[in-house]
Amino acid sequence: QVQLVESGGGLVQPGGSLRLSCAASGRIRSINTMGWYRRAPGKQRELVATITPDGNTNYADSMKGRCTISRDNAKNTVSLQMNNLQPEDTAVYYCNADVRVYSWLNYWGQGTQVTVSS
């Protein structure tokens, strides 16, 4: 009933930037916290950043100062601007959202690959 679709991943050189976007669609009544997580090869999925409907943000220590999360509540979208990317940022990045259809459920996107390499 709800889909989260990410876009914007790809290959970038160290020090480069990428902007990820995620659009939620379906029979959505409202969306609470939205966020981005990532899973690097051989590691568990970890938080990158989250944002509440009123704009309160939370960032992983490893990403503070290098990324900015934003959202458009009217369009049900969330974006992640990442700067000064390093090889250790290579991972599959996943969009996540708490969405109310008939009840509150947590949804994940399919993931988008970010590769940082020269």
Coordinates of C-alpha atoms in Angstrom, one line a residue:
Q1 CA 0.0 0.0 0.0
V2 CA 3.0 2.3 0.5
Q3 CA 6.1 2.5 -1.6
L4 CA 9.3 4.3 -0.9
V5 CA 11.4 4.8 -4.1
E6 CA 15.0 6.1 -3.8
S7 CA 17.0 7.7 -6.5
G8 CA 20.3 9.5 -6.9
G9 CA 22.9 6.9 -6.1
G10 CA 25.9 6.2 -8.2
L11 CA 29.7 6.3 -8.4
V12 CA 31.5 9.4 -7.1
Q13 CA 35.2 10.1 -6.5
P14 CA 36.5 10.7 -3.0
G15 CA 35.7 14.3 -1.9
G16 CA 32.7 14.4 -4.2
S17 CA 29.0 14.9 -3.5
L18 CA 25.8 13.1 -4.1
R19 CA 22.1 13.9 -3.5
L20 CA 19.8 11.1 -2.7
S21 CA 16.0 11.5 -2.9
C22 CA 13.1 9.3 -1.8
A23 CA 9.5 9.6 -2.6
A24 CA 6.7 7.9 -0.7
S25 CA 3.5 7.0 -2.5
G26 CA 0.3 5.1 -1.8
R27 CA -2.7 5.5 0.4
I28 CA -0.8 7.8 2.9
R29 CA -2.6 9.6 5.6
S30 CA 0.4 11.0 7.2
I31 CA 4.2 10.5 7.6
N32 CA 6.1 10.9 10.8
T33 CA 9.9 10.5 11.0
M34 CA 11.7 9.9 7.7
G35 CA 15.3 8.9 7.4
W36 CA 18.2 7.4 5.7
Y37 CA 20.1 4.3 6.7
R38 CA 23.0 2.5 5.0
R39 CA 24.5 -1.0 4.9
A40 CA 28.2 -1.3 3.9
P41 CA 29.6 -4.6 2.6
G42 CA 30.0 -7.0 5.5
K43 CA 28.4 -4.6 8.0
Q44 CA 25.0 -4.1 9.7
R45 CA 22.6 -1.5 8.5
E46 CA 23.2 1.8 10.4
L47 CA 21.6 5.2 10.8
V48 CA 22.7 8.1 8.6
A49 CA 20.1 10.7 9.4
T50 CA 16.5 11.2 10.3
I51 CA 14.1 14.2 10.2
T52 CA 10.7 14.8 11.9
P53 CA 7.8 16.5 10.2
D54 CA 8.6 19.8 11.9
G55 CA 12.3 19.6 10.8
N56 CA 14.1 18.2 13.8
T57 CA 17.1 16.3 12.5
N58 CA 19.4 13.6 13.9
Y59 CA 22.7 12.6 12.3
A60 CA 25.1 9.8 12.8
D61 CA 28.4 11.0 14.2
S62 CA 30.2 9.8 11.1
M63 CA 28.1 12.0 8.9
K64 CA 27.8 15.2 11.0
G65 CA 29.0 18.2 9.0
R66 CA 29.1 16.2 5.8
C67 CA 25.4 15.7 5.0
T68 CA 22.1 17.5 5.2
I69 CA 18.7 15.8 5.4
S70 CA 15.6 17.7 4.3
R71 CA 12.0 16.9 3.5
D72 CA 9.0 18.2 1.7
N73 CA 5.9 17.3 3.7
A74 CA 3.5 18.3 0.9
K75 CA 5.2 16.0 -1.6
N76 CA 6.1 13.2 0.8
T77 CA 9.7 13.3 -0.1
V78 CA 13.0 13.2 1.8
S79 CA 16.4 14.1 0.5
L80 CA 20.0 13.6 1.7
Q81 CA 22.8 15.8 0.4
M82 CA 26.1 14.2 1.1
N83 CA 29.4 16.1 0.7
N84 CA 33.1 15.2 1.0
L85 CA 32.3 11.5 0.4
Q86 CA 34.9 9.0 1.3
P87 CA 35.5 5.3 0.4
E88 CA 34.1 4.3 3.7
D89 CA 30.8 5.8 2.8
T90 CA 30.3 3.2 0.1
A91 CA 27.1 1.4 0.9
V92 CA 23.5 0.7 -0.1
Y93 CA 21.5 3.6 1.2
Y94 CA 17.9 3.0 2.3
C95 CA 15.0 5.3 2.8
N96 CA 12.8 4.7 5.8
A97 CA 9.6 6.3 7.0
D98 CA 6.9 5.8 9.6
V99 CA 3.7 6.0 7.6
R100 CA 0.0 6.0 8.6
V101 CA -2.4 4.3 6.3
Y102 CA -4.9 2.7 8.6
S103 CA -2.3 2.4 11.4
W104 CA 1.3 3.4 11.8
L105 CA 3.8 1.1 10.1
N106 CA 7.4 1.4 9.2
Y107 CA 8.5 1.2 5.6
W108 CA 11.8 0.7 3.8
G109 CA 12.8 1.5 0.2
Q110 CA 14.6 -0.9 -2.0
G111 CA 17.9 0.8 -1.6
T112 CA 20.3 2.7 -3.8
Q113 CA 24.0 2.0 -4.3
V114 CA 26.5 4.7 -3.5
T115 CA 30.1 3.9 -4.4
V116 CA 33.0 6.2 -3.6
S117 CA 36.1 5.3 -5.5
S118 CA 38.8 6.9 -7.6

